[in-house]
């Protein structure tokens, strides 16, 4: 770096390290570790040949490689990014920065064509000139730091000295400097995706400009190794990710970026994958996708399934190509997802696996405990008309959670019959002044239409909201082919509303789905509501039946109860001006008024039109087959 005020800045940071007694006291990073030359992040110099050989041998990756190059050509025609915030976030710009710079840097390394390098340099210089990277929302800083780190490192030898100085200075002053400010670095103690993303982004920055400040860089890596163990513990005991499908892709992908980069440089992952839960989480993510390739979108997540670059790292790390079964589908049947900013990593991760060789998984049931227990079951991985069911427990008090304990989604005959709205755009709520991030019982968060229990596929008692502090664990499960099931204890969710409540969900005889609830009212008459959110057309039939029709297919909802039930539909048009519209969706179900101190067990069958022999009585939950008993309790 040139002799400017930046040197004084570095001196100040080094003084901070020394005064804190940190110098050469690293818990994880070897003090004498030798740093590889540039490029050092994810892919060393000369490893381009391995990717070129992969492209030549694997038609699927050849298609992906071409898509990245073609998209890079389009990026070269775009104006450089500007510092434009959306509400309180600069995040969309930071994410686009990673996409552009990662794609362009990859394309330059693969082709040597300077127009990719030159465009990446212009983008990095424009970003370096931003007044800041919005540290008040530190995800923005972390992703922007990663973007510049990749470009700086991968293009290092061909960047003019003046450009290198400006970019490195920006990484230091706008990325790493705020990361030692306690007002922004609270992510270090967070047990969720912020920790994973921020530690990964800042670590990439520290590794990219290591030569300028080796002691400071070691400090950032060392503390990241310590800090990232917090969210990695949240995968315990089986790999279920507390924040659901979409945030799995976010938090886990950046966690993998961190692991991949540091292990390549230091030759160790510092024992971070010693616990099996993190590696098992790939199976969780795989099973979260249904036969329709929609996901089980509980919590703040949209319904669309998508290709996940991180799955290629897991498949290689676990030596299990079947983990890429869904990815194989996406790569072979859909256009390359060139909006995915991490897409080039697929050319690096899992390069030892040919997509043509990927076979389907064997297990049809996956259950996981921890913060948000889930059970995911299906009748086949290969039949497009197979039955798929996901059911969840957990607590509304966890990060990004909704009041949806006991909720489920269900598919059959290629149709999703039981759905979930998922998330609403955060900015649309924040700009209306909604107290969105307060998860207290009486928070305005629970007035948001999509977030409370009234619109989820669960029970509601006397029109009350679920107990925020309650936890629903999986009591038992079984992978029996003829009665695959999971049983969830919802008693804490209905504390002071019911005297106990347990829900079982099963696929019976590979033909149809059963949802069975057993509960007892307290010392007052109680109204209990059972709801199912669907995009199908609904029609009441005789004998406590509701007929659903969609895409030329039919499903029957058949209710059997010892009390009188009233079939109902409820509109999904919200009443608040801050709520998102919900066109095409309907709530169907029933209500029952139940006397005080009364035990009730009712059964709802979800019967696809192809099902046969659906009249068999369903036993009490205590008699359901059990493979894993009492394994999934509150964390």
Coordinates of C-alpha atoms in Angstrom, one line a residue:
X1 CA 0.0 0.0 0.0
X2 CA 1.1 3.5 -0.6
X3 CA 2.3 5.6 2.4
X4 CA -0.9 7.4 3.3
X5 CA -3.3 7.6 6.2
X6 CA -4.2 4.0 5.6
X7 CA -0.8 3.0 7.1
X8 CA -1.7 4.9 10.3
X9 CA -5.0 3.2 10.3
X10 CA -3.3 -0.2 10.1
X11 CA -1.0 0.9 12.9
X12 CA -4.0 1.8 15.0
X13 CA -5.6 -1.6 14.4
X14 CA -2.3 -3.4 15.3
X15 CA -2.1 -1.3 18.4
X16 CA -5.6 -2.5 19.3
X17 CA -4.5 -6.1 18.8
X18 CA -1.4 -5.7 20.9
X19 CA -3.1 -3.8 23.7
X20 CA -5.8 -6.6 23.8
X21 CA -3.0 -9.1 24.3
X22 CA -4.0 -10.9 21.1
X23 CA -0.8 -10.9 19.2
X24 CA 0.6 -14.4 18.6
X25 CA -2.0 -15.8 21.0
X26 CA -4.2 -17.4 18.5
X27 CA -6.4 -20.3 19.7
X28 CA -6.9 -21.9 16.3
X29 CA -4.7 -20.3 13.6
X30 CA -1.1 -21.4 13.6
X31 CA 1.1 -18.3 14.2
X32 CA 3.7 -19.6 11.7
X33 CA 1.2 -20.6 9.1
X34 CA 2.4 -19.7 5.6
X35 CA -0.1 -17.9 3.4
X36 CA -0.3 -19.2 -0.2
X37 CA 0.2 -16.7 -3.0
X38 CA -2.7 -15.1 -4.9
X39 CA -5.2 -16.5 -5.9
X40 CA -5.8 -18.3 -2.6
X41 CA -9.5 -18.1 -2.0
X42 CA -11.3 -21.4 -2.9
X43 CA -9.1 -22.1 -6.0
X44 CA -5.3 -21.9 -6.2
X45 CA -3.3 -20.8 -9.2
X46 CA -3.2 -23.5 -11.8
X47 CA -6.4 -25.2 -10.7
X48 CA -8.2 -23.8 -13.6
X49 CA -7.0 -26.8 -15.6
X50 CA -9.0 -29.2 -13.3
X51 CA -12.2 -27.2 -14.1
X52 CA -11.5 -27.2 -17.8
X53 CA -11.0 -31.0 -17.7
X54 CA -14.3 -31.3 -15.8
X55 CA -16.1 -29.2 -18.4
X56 CA -14.8 -31.4 -21.1
X57 CA -15.9 -34.6 -19.3
X58 CA -19.3 -33.6 -17.9
X59 CA -21.9 -32.2 -20.2
X60 CA -24.0 -30.9 -17.4
X61 CA -21.1 -28.8 -16.0
X62 CA -20.2 -27.8 -19.5
X63 CA -23.7 -26.3 -19.8
X64 CA -23.3 -24.5 -16.5
X65 CA -19.8 -23.2 -17.5
X66 CA -21.2 -21.8 -20.7
X67 CA -24.0 -20.1 -18.8
X68 CA -21.6 -18.4 -16.5
X69 CA -19.5 -17.1 -19.4
X70 CA -22.6 -16.0 -21.3
X71 CA -23.9 -14.2 -18.2
X72 CA -20.5 -12.5 -17.7
X73 CA -20.8 -11.2 -21.3
X74 CA -24.1 -9.6 -20.3
X75 CA -22.6 -8.2 -17.1
X76 CA -19.9 -6.4 -19.1
X77 CA -22.6 -4.3 -20.7
X78 CA -24.1 -3.1 -17.5
X79 CA -23.4 0.2 -15.8
X80 CA -21.3 -0.1 -12.6
X81 CA -23.2 -0.5 -9.4
X82 CA -24.3 2.4 -7.3
X83 CA -24.9 2.9 -3.6
X84 CA -28.7 2.6 -3.7
X85 CA -30.4 1.4 -0.5
X86 CA -33.8 -0.3 -0.2
X87 CA -35.2 0.9 3.1
X88 CA -32.5 0.3 5.6
X89 CA -30.6 -2.2 3.4
X90 CA -27.9 -2.1 0.8
X91 CA -28.0 -5.8 0.6
X92 CA -29.4 -6.1 -2.9
X93 CA -26.4 -4.2 -4.2
X94 CA -23.9 -6.2 -2.1
X95 CA -25.4 -9.5 -3.5
X96 CA -25.3 -8.2 -7.0
X97 CA -21.6 -7.2 -6.4
X98 CA -20.8 -10.8 -5.4
X99 CA -22.6 -12.1 -8.5
X100 CA -20.9 -9.8 -10.9
X101 CA -17.4 -10.0 -9.5
X102 CA -17.5 -13.8 -8.9
X103 CA -18.8 -14.4 -12.4
X104 CA -16.4 -12.0 -14.1
X105 CA -13.4 -13.3 -12.1
X106 CA -14.3 -16.9 -13.0
X107 CA -14.7 -16.1 -16.6
X108 CA -11.3 -14.3 -16.7
X109 CA -9.6 -17.2 -15.0
X110 CA -11.2 -19.7 -17.4
X111 CA -10.6 -17.7 -20.7
X112 CA -8.0 -15.1 -20.0
X113 CA -10.2 -12.6 -21.8
X114 CA -9.3 -9.2 -20.4
X115 CA -12.7 -7.6 -20.9
X116 CA -14.0 -9.7 -18.0
X117 CA -11.1 -8.5 -15.7
X118 CA -11.5 -4.9 -16.8
X119 CA -15.2 -4.9 -16.0
X120 CA -14.6 -6.5 -12.6
X121 CA -11.9 -3.9 -11.9
X122 CA -14.4 -1.1 -12.7
X123 CA -17.0 -2.6 -10.5
X124 CA -14.6 -2.9 -7.6
X125 CA -13.3 0.6 -7.9
X126 CA -16.9 1.9 -8.0
X127 CA -17.8 0.0 -4.9
X128 CA -14.5 1.1 -3.2
X129 CA -15.6 4.7 -3.7
X130 CA -18.9 4.2 -1.9
X131 CA -19.0 6.4 1.3
X132 CA -19.6 3.1 3.3
X133 CA -21.1 -0.3 2.9
X134 CA -23.9 0.3 5.3
X135 CA -22.6 -1.1 8.5
X136 CA -25.8 -0.5 10.4
X137 CA -27.1 -3.6 8.5
X138 CA -23.9 -5.6 8.7
X139 CA -24.9 -8.3 6.2
X140 CA -24.4 -5.6 3.6
X141 CA -20.8 -5.1 4.7
X142 CA -20.1 -8.8 4.9
X143 CA -21.3 -9.6 1.4
X144 CA -19.7 -6.5 -0.1
X145 CA -16.4 -7.4 1.6
X146 CA -16.6 -10.9 0.1
X147 CA -17.3 -9.6 -3.4
X148 CA -14.2 -7.4 -3.4
X149 CA -12.1 -10.1 -1.7
X150 CA -12.8 -12.6 -4.5
X151 CA -12.1 -10.1 -7.2
X152 CA -9.0 -8.7 -5.5
X153 CA -7.6 -12.2 -4.9
X154 CA -8.5 -13.9 -8.2
X155 CA -7.4 -10.9 -10.4
X156 CA -4.5 -9.8 -8.2
X157 CA -1.6 -10.4 -10.6
X158 CA -3.4 -8.4 -13.4
X159 CA -4.8 -5.5 -11.4
X160 CA -2.8 -2.3 -11.7
X161 CA -1.0 -1.3 -8.5
X162 CA -3.1 1.8 -8.0
X163 CA -6.3 -0.3 -8.3
X164 CA -5.0 -2.9 -5.9
X165 CA -4.3 -0.2 -3.3
X166 CA -7.8 1.4 -3.6
X167 CA -9.6 -2.0 -3.4
X168 CA -7.5 -3.3 -0.5
X169 CA -8.0 0.0 1.4
X170 CA -11.7 -0.3 0.9
X171 CA -11.8 -3.9 2.2
X172 CA -9.9 -2.7 5.2
X173 CA -11.6 0.5 6.1
X174 CA -15.2 -0.3 5.0
X175 CA -15.2 -4.0 5.7
X176 CA -12.8 -5.0 8.4
X177 CA -12.7 -1.8 10.4
X178 CA -16.4 -1.8 11.3
X179 CA -16.1 -5.5 12.0
X180 CA -14.1 -4.6 15.2
X181 CA -16.7 -2.1 16.3
X182 CA -18.9 -3.7 18.9
X183 CA -21.9 -1.7 17.7
X184 CA -21.8 -3.7 14.4
X185 CA -20.0 -6.9 15.5
X186 CA -22.8 -8.2 17.6
X187 CA -23.1 -11.0 15.0
X188 CA -20.2 -12.7 16.8
X189 CA -22.6 -13.9 19.5
X190 CA -25.6 -14.6 17.3
X191 CA -26.6 -18.3 16.9
X192 CA -28.2 -17.8 13.4
X193 CA -27.4 -16.9 9.8
X194 CA -26.0 -13.4 10.5
X195 CA -23.1 -15.1 12.3
X196 CA -22.4 -17.4 9.4
X197 CA -22.6 -14.7 6.7
X198 CA -20.8 -12.0 8.5
X199 CA -17.9 -14.2 9.6
X200 CA -17.5 -15.6 6.1
X201 CA -17.5 -12.2 4.4
X202 CA -15.1 -10.6 6.8
X203 CA -12.8 -13.7 6.8
X204 CA -12.6 -13.5 3.0
X205 CA -11.6 -9.9 3.2
X206 CA -8.9 -10.7 5.8
X207 CA -7.5 -13.5 3.8
X208 CA -7.5 -11.5 0.6
X209 CA -5.3 -8.7 2.0
X210 CA -3.3 -10.8 4.4
X211 CA 0.0 -9.4 3.2
X212 CA -0.9 -5.9 4.3
X213 CA -1.8 -6.9 7.9
X214 CA -1.0 -10.5 8.7
X215 CA -1.6 -10.2 12.5
X216 CA -4.9 -8.5 12.1
X217 CA -6.0 -11.1 9.5
X218 CA -5.1 -13.9 11.8
X219 CA -7.2 -12.3 14.5
X220 CA -10.2 -12.1 12.2
X221 CA -9.9 -15.8 11.2
X222 CA -9.3 -17.0 14.7
X223 CA -12.3 -15.2 16.2
X224 CA -14.4 -16.4 13.2
X225 CA -13.5 -20.0 14.0
X226 CA -14.6 -19.5 17.6
X227 CA -17.7 -17.5 16.8
X228 CA -19.1 -19.7 14.0
X229 CA -19.4 -22.6 16.3
X230 CA -22.5 -20.9 17.8
X231 CA -24.7 -21.3 14.7
X232 CA -23.1 -24.6 13.8
X233 CA -24.4 -26.0 17.2
X234 CA -27.9 -25.1 16.1
X235 CA -27.8 -28.0 13.6
X236 CA -27.7 -30.4 16.6
X237 CA -28.6 -33.1 17.0
X238 CA -29.5 -34.3 13.4
X239 CA -28.9 -31.4 11.0
X240 CA -32.3 -29.7 11.0
X241 CA -31.8 -25.9 10.4
X242 CA -33.8 -23.8 12.7
X243 CA -34.7 -21.1 10.2
X244 CA -36.0 -23.2 7.4
X245 CA -35.2 -23.9 3.8
X246 CA -34.4 -20.4 2.5
X247 CA -32.2 -19.4 5.4
X248 CA -30.5 -22.8 5.3
X249 CA -29.4 -21.8 1.8
X250 CA -28.2 -18.5 3.0
X251 CA -26.5 -19.3 6.3
X252 CA -25.2 -22.7 5.4
X253 CA -23.8 -21.6 2.1
X254 CA -21.8 -18.9 3.7
X255 CA -20.7 -21.3 6.4
X256 CA -19.5 -23.6 3.7
X257 CA -17.7 -20.7 1.9
X258 CA -15.9 -20.0 5.1
X259 CA -15.0 -23.7 5.7
X260 CA -13.9 -24.2 2.1
X261 CA -11.7 -21.2 2.0
X262 CA -10.0 -21.7 5.4
X263 CA -9.5 -25.5 5.0
X264 CA -7.9 -25.0 1.6
X265 CA -5.5 -22.4 3.0
X266 CA -4.7 -23.9 6.4
X267 CA -5.2 -27.6 5.6
X268 CA -7.7 -28.0 8.4
X269 CA -11.3 -27.0 9.2
X270 CA -10.2 -26.5 12.8
X271 CA -12.5 -29.3 13.9
X272 CA -15.6 -27.4 12.9
X273 CA -17.2 -30.5 11.2
X274 CA -16.2 -32.9 13.9
X275 CA -19.8 -33.0 15.1
X276 CA -21.8 -35.0 12.6
X277 CA -24.9 -32.7 12.8
X278 CA -23.5 -30.1 10.4
X279 CA -22.6 -32.6 7.7
X280 CA -26.0 -34.3 8.2
X281 CA -27.8 -31.0 7.4
X282 CA -27.4 -31.7 3.7
X283 CA -29.9 -34.6 4.1
X284 CA -32.3 -32.2 5.8
X285 CA -32.2 -29.7 3.0
X286 CA -32.6 -32.5 0.4
X287 CA -35.7 -33.9 2.1
X288 CA -37.2 -30.4 2.4
X289 CA -38.0 -30.5 -1.3
X290 CA -41.2 -32.1 -2.4
X291 CA -42.0 -34.1 -5.6
X292 CA -43.2 -30.9 -7.2
X293 CA -39.8 -29.3 -6.4
X294 CA -41.5 -26.8 -4.2
X295 CA -40.0 -26.7 -0.7
X296 CA -41.5 -27.0 2.7
X297 CA -41.5 -23.3 3.2
X298 CA -42.2 -22.8 6.9
X299 CA -41.0 -19.6 8.6
X300 CA -39.8 -16.7 6.5
X301 CA -39.3 -18.6 3.3
X302 CA -40.9 -18.7 -0.2
X303 CA -42.2 -21.9 -1.7
X304 CA -39.8 -22.2 -4.6
X305 CA -37.1 -24.9 -4.5
X306 CA -33.8 -24.1 -6.0
X307 CA -30.3 -25.4 -6.9
X308 CA -27.9 -25.1 -4.0
X309 CA -24.2 -24.8 -4.7
X310 CA -23.4 -25.8 -1.1
X311 CA -24.9 -29.2 -1.7
X312 CA -21.9 -30.0 -4.0
X313 CA -19.5 -29.3 -1.1
X314 CA -21.5 -31.6 1.1
X315 CA -21.8 -34.4 -1.5
X316 CA -18.0 -34.4 -1.9
X317 CA -17.3 -34.0 1.8
X318 CA -19.6 -36.8 2.8
X319 CA -18.7 -39.0 -0.2
X320 CA -22.4 -39.2 -1.0
X321 CA -23.4 -38.3 -4.6
X322 CA -27.0 -39.0 -3.9
X323 CA -27.2 -35.7 -2.0
X324 CA -27.2 -34.1 -5.4
X325 CA -30.4 -35.8 -6.5
X326 CA -32.4 -32.6 -6.5
X327 CA -29.5 -30.6 -7.9
X328 CA -29.3 -33.1 -10.8
X329 CA -32.9 -32.4 -11.6
X330 CA -32.4 -28.6 -11.6
X331 CA -29.3 -28.8 -13.7
X332 CA -30.7 -31.2 -16.3
X333 CA -34.2 -29.7 -16.7
X334 CA -34.0 -26.0 -15.9
X335 CA -32.1 -23.1 -17.2
X336 CA -28.9 -22.3 -15.3
X337 CA -29.8 -20.1 -12.3
X338 CA -27.6 -17.2 -13.3
X339 CA -29.1 -14.9 -10.7
X340 CA -27.4 -17.2 -8.0
X341 CA -24.4 -15.2 -6.9
X342 CA -22.6 -18.3 -5.6
X343 CA -23.1 -20.4 -8.8
X344 CA -19.4 -20.5 -9.9
X345 CA -18.6 -22.4 -6.7
X346 CA -20.3 -25.5 -8.3
X347 CA -17.4 -25.7 -10.7
X348 CA -15.1 -26.0 -7.7
X349 CA -17.1 -28.0 -5.1
X350 CA -18.0 -31.6 -5.9
X351 CA -15.8 -31.7 -8.9
X352 CA -15.1 -35.3 -8.3
X353 CA -18.7 -36.2 -9.0
X354 CA -20.2 -36.6 -12.4
X355 CA -23.8 -35.5 -12.5
X356 CA -24.8 -38.4 -14.7
X357 CA -23.7 -40.8 -11.9
X358 CA -26.0 -39.4 -9.2
X359 CA -28.6 -41.8 -8.0
X360 CA -31.7 -41.2 -5.8
X361 CA -31.6 -41.4 -2.0
X362 CA -32.8 -44.6 -0.3
X363 CA -34.6 -43.3 2.8
X364 CA -38.2 -42.1 2.5
X365 CA -38.5 -40.6 6.0
X366 CA -36.2 -38.0 7.6
X367 CA -36.7 -36.6 11.1
X368 CA -34.7 -34.1 12.9
X369 CA -34.9 -32.4 16.3
X370 CA -33.3 -29.4 17.9
X371 CA -34.7 -25.8 17.8
X372 CA -37.2 -26.6 15.0
X373 CA -38.0 -30.3 14.8
X374 CA -39.3 -31.6 11.4
X375 CA -40.5 -34.8 9.9
X376 CA -40.3 -35.2 6.1
X377 CA -41.8 -38.3 4.4
X378 CA -42.6 -39.5 0.9
X379 CA -43.6 -42.6 -0.9
X380 CA -41.0 -42.3 -3.6
X381 CA -38.0 -40.1 -4.8
X382 CA -38.6 -40.9 -8.5
X383 CA -42.4 -41.0 -9.1
X384 CA -43.7 -37.5 -9.9
X385 CA -47.1 -38.4 -8.5
X386 CA -45.7 -39.6 -5.1
X387 CA -47.1 -38.5 -1.8
X388 CA -44.9 -36.0 0.1
X389 CA -45.6 -34.6 3.6
X390 CA -43.7 -32.3 5.8
X391 CA -44.7 -31.5 9.4
X392 CA -42.9 -29.3 11.9
X393 CA -42.8 -28.5 15.6
X394 CA -40.6 -25.9 17.2
X395 CA -41.4 -22.5 18.7
X396 CA -42.5 -19.1 17.5
X397 CA -39.7 -17.6 19.7
X398 CA -36.9 -18.8 17.4
X399 CA -35.4 -16.7 14.7
X400 CA -37.7 -16.0 11.7
X401 CA -40.3 -18.4 13.1
X402 CA -44.0 -18.1 12.6
X403 CA -46.8 -19.4 14.9
X404 CA -46.9 -22.6 12.9
X405 CA -46.1 -25.5 15.3
X406 CA -48.0 -28.6 14.1
X407 CA -48.3 -27.2 10.6
X408 CA -47.8 -29.4 7.6
X409 CA -47.6 -29.3 3.8
X410 CA -48.8 -32.2 1.6
X411 CA -48.4 -33.2 -2.1
X412 CA -49.9 -36.0 -4.2
X413 CA -50.5 -36.6 -7.9
X414 CA -48.1 -33.7 -8.7
X415 CA -50.2 -31.2 -6.8
X416 CA -49.5 -29.3 -3.6
X417 CA -52.7 -29.6 -1.7
X418 CA -51.7 -28.2 1.7
X419 CA -49.6 -25.0 1.4
X420 CA -47.9 -22.3 3.4
X421 CA -47.8 -18.6 2.6
X422 CA -44.2 -18.3 3.9
X423 CA -42.6 -14.9 4.2
X424 CA -43.7 -11.4 3.4
X425 CA -41.2 -8.9 2.0
X426 CA -39.6 -7.3 5.1
X427 CA -39.2 -3.9 3.6
X428 CA -43.0 -3.8 2.8
X429 CA -43.7 -4.2 6.5
X430 CA -40.8 -2.1 7.9
X431 CA -41.7 0.9 5.8
X432 CA -45.2 0.8 7.3
X433 CA -43.7 0.9 10.8
X434 CA -44.5 -2.7 11.7
X435 CA -42.6 -3.9 14.8
X436 CA -41.5 -7.0 12.8
X437 CA -38.6 -8.3 14.8
X438 CA -40.1 -8.3 18.2
X439 CA -41.2 -11.9 19.0
X440 CA -42.8 -11.2 22.3
X441 CA -46.3 -12.7 22.9
X442 CA -48.1 -9.4 22.3
X443 CA -45.8 -8.1 19.5
X444 CA -47.2 -6.6 16.4
X445 CA -45.3 -9.3 14.5
X446 CA -48.1 -11.7 15.3
X447 CA -50.7 -9.3 13.8
X448 CA -49.1 -9.8 10.4
X449 CA -51.5 -12.0 8.4
X450 CA -49.0 -14.6 7.3
X451 CA -47.2 -14.9 10.6
X452 CA -49.8 -16.1 13.1
X453 CA -51.4 -19.5 13.6
X454 CA -54.8 -18.5 12.0
X455 CA -53.5 -19.1 8.4
X456 CA -51.3 -22.1 9.0
X457 CA -52.2 -25.8 8.8
X458 CA -52.6 -26.3 12.5
X459 CA -55.1 -25.9 15.3
X460 CA -56.4 -22.7 16.9
X461 CA -58.2 -22.6 20.3
X462 CA -60.8 -20.0 21.0
X463 CA -59.3 -17.7 18.4
X464 CA -56.2 -17.3 20.5
X465 CA -52.7 -17.1 19.2
X466 CA -50.2 -19.8 20.0
X467 CA -48.0 -19.5 23.1
X468 CA -44.8 -17.9 21.9
X469 CA -42.7 -19.5 24.5
X470 CA -44.1 -23.0 24.0
X471 CA -42.1 -25.7 22.3
X472 CA -43.4 -28.6 20.2
X473 CA -41.1 -31.6 20.0
X474 CA -41.4 -34.8 17.9
X475 CA -42.5 -37.5 20.4
X476 CA -41.9 -40.4 18.0
X477 CA -41.6 -41.4 14.4
X478 CA -41.6 -44.5 12.2
X479 CA -40.3 -45.3 8.7
X480 CA -42.7 -48.2 8.3
X481 CA -43.7 -48.4 4.6
X482 CA -47.3 -49.0 5.5
X483 CA -47.7 -46.5 8.3
X484 CA -44.9 -43.9 8.0
X485 CA -45.5 -41.3 10.6
X486 CA -44.4 -38.7 13.1
X487 CA -46.1 -37.6 16.3
X488 CA -45.6 -34.1 17.7
X489 CA -46.5 -33.0 21.2
X490 CA -48.2 -29.5 21.0
X491 CA -49.1 -29.3 24.7
X492 CA -46.8 -26.3 25.4
X493 CA -48.1 -24.5 22.4
X494 CA -51.6 -24.6 23.9
X495 CA -50.6 -24.0 27.5
X496 CA -53.6 -22.4 29.4
X497 CA -55.8 -23.3 26.4
X498 CA -55.9 -27.1 26.5
X499 CA -54.9 -29.8 28.9
X500 CA -52.5 -31.4 26.5
X501 CA -52.5 -31.8 22.7
X502 CA -50.7 -34.2 20.4
X503 CA -50.8 -34.4 16.6
X504 CA -49.8 -37.3 14.5
X505 CA -49.2 -37.2 10.7
X506 CA -48.9 -40.4 8.7
X507 CA -48.8 -41.8 5.2
X508 CA -51.0 -44.9 5.3
X509 CA -50.4 -47.9 3.0
X510 CA -48.6 -45.5 0.6
X511 CA -52.1 -44.4 -0.4
X512 CA -53.2 -41.4 1.6
X513 CA -52.4 -39.1 4.5
X514 CA -53.8 -39.0 8.0
X515 CA -53.7 -36.0 10.4
X516 CA -54.9 -37.1 13.9
X517 CA -55.3 -34.8 16.8
X518 CA -55.8 -35.9 20.4
X519 CA -56.4 -33.2 23.1
X520 CA -58.4 -32.4 26.2
X521 CA -60.3 -29.2 27.0
X522 CA -59.9 -27.4 30.3
X523 CA -62.7 -26.4 32.7
X524 CA -64.7 -24.4 30.1
X525 CA -66.4 -24.8 26.8
X526 CA -63.9 -24.5 24.0
X527 CA -64.0 -23.8 20.3
X528 CA -61.2 -25.6 18.4
X529 CA -60.5 -24.8 14.7
X530 CA -58.7 -27.0 12.2
X531 CA -57.4 -25.3 9.1
X532 CA -55.7 -26.2 5.8
X533 CA -54.4 -23.5 3.4
X534 CA -54.8 -24.5 -0.2
X535 CA -54.7 -23.1 -3.7
X536 CA -57.2 -25.6 -4.9
X537 CA -60.9 -25.0 -5.5
X538 CA -62.9 -26.3 -2.5
X539 CA -66.4 -27.8 -2.4
X540 CA -68.3 -29.2 0.6
X541 CA -69.6 -32.7 0.2
X542 CA -71.9 -34.8 2.4
X543 CA -70.5 -36.8 5.3
X544 CA -68.0 -34.3 6.6
X545 CA -66.1 -34.2 3.4
X546 CA -64.4 -31.4 1.5
X547 CA -63.4 -31.9 -2.2
X548 CA -60.4 -30.1 -3.5
X549 CA -59.7 -29.8 -7.2
X550 CA -56.6 -28.4 -9.0
X551 CA -54.9 -29.0 -12.3
X552 CA -57.4 -31.6 -13.2
X553 CA -56.7 -33.6 -10.1
X554 CA -58.9 -34.2 -7.0
X555 CA -58.3 -34.8 -3.3
X556 CA -60.9 -35.5 -0.6
X557 CA -60.6 -34.1 2.9
X558 CA -62.5 -36.6 5.1
X559 CA -63.2 -35.7 8.8
X560 CA -64.1 -38.2 11.4
X561 CA -64.8 -36.8 14.9
X562 CA -66.7 -37.8 18.1
X563 CA -68.1 -34.3 18.3
X564 CA -70.2 -32.2 15.9
X565 CA -68.0 -30.3 13.5
X566 CA -68.9 -27.4 11.2
X567 CA -67.2 -27.3 7.8
X568 CA -66.0 -23.9 6.9
X569 CA -63.9 -21.8 4.6
X570 CA -62.2 -18.6 5.6
X571 CA -61.0 -15.8 3.3
X572 CA -57.3 -15.1 2.9
X573 CA -57.8 -11.4 2.2
X574 CA -56.0 -9.5 5.1
X575 CA -57.4 -6.5 6.9
X576 CA -54.2 -4.5 7.5
X577 CA -52.9 -2.2 4.9
X578 CA -49.4 -3.5 5.5
X579 CA -50.3 -7.1 4.7
X580 CA -49.5 -8.6 1.3
X581 CA -52.3 -9.8 -0.8
X582 CA -52.9 -13.6 -1.1
X583 CA -54.8 -14.2 -4.4
X584 CA -55.8 -17.7 -5.3
X585 CA -55.6 -19.1 -1.8
X586 CA -58.3 -20.4 0.5
X587 CA -58.5 -21.7 4.1
X588 CA -60.7 -24.7 4.5
X589 CA -61.4 -26.8 7.5
X590 CA -63.8 -27.1 10.4
X591 CA -64.7 -25.9 13.9
X592 CA -66.1 -27.7 16.9
X593 CA -67.5 -26.4 20.1
X594 CA -66.4 -28.9 22.8
X595 CA -67.6 -29.2 26.4
X596 CA -65.3 -28.6 29.4
X597 CA -63.0 -31.3 30.6
X598 CA -63.6 -33.4 27.5
X599 CA -61.0 -35.6 25.7
X600 CA -61.3 -35.5 21.9
X601 CA -59.5 -37.6 19.2
X602 CA -60.4 -36.6 15.6
X603 CA -59.0 -37.9 12.4
X604 CA -58.6 -36.1 9.0
X605 CA -57.8 -38.1 6.0
X606 CA -56.3 -36.4 2.9
X607 CA -57.2 -38.9 0.1
X608 CA -55.8 -38.5 -3.4
X609 CA -58.1 -39.5 -6.3
X610 CA -55.7 -42.4 -7.0
X611 CA -56.0 -43.9 -3.5
X612 CA -57.7 -47.2 -2.9
X613 CA -58.8 -48.9 0.4
X614 CA -59.0 -45.8 2.5
X615 CA -61.7 -47.0 5.0
X616 CA -59.5 -48.7 7.6
X617 CA -59.9 -47.2 11.1
X618 CA -56.9 -45.2 12.3
X619 CA -55.6 -46.3 15.8
X620 CA -55.0 -44.0 18.7
X621 CA -51.6 -42.2 18.6
X622 CA -50.2 -44.3 21.4
X623 CA -50.6 -47.3 19.1
X624 CA -48.9 -45.9 16.1
X625 CA -45.7 -47.7 14.9
X626 CA -42.5 -46.3 16.5
X627 CA -38.9 -46.5 15.3
X628 CA -37.5 -43.6 17.3
X629 CA -39.1 -42.9 20.6
X630 CA -38.7 -39.7 22.6
X631 CA -35.7 -38.6 20.7
X632 CA -36.6 -35.0 19.8
X633 CA -37.1 -32.9 22.8
X634 CA -36.8 -29.2 23.5
X635 CA -33.1 -28.1 23.0

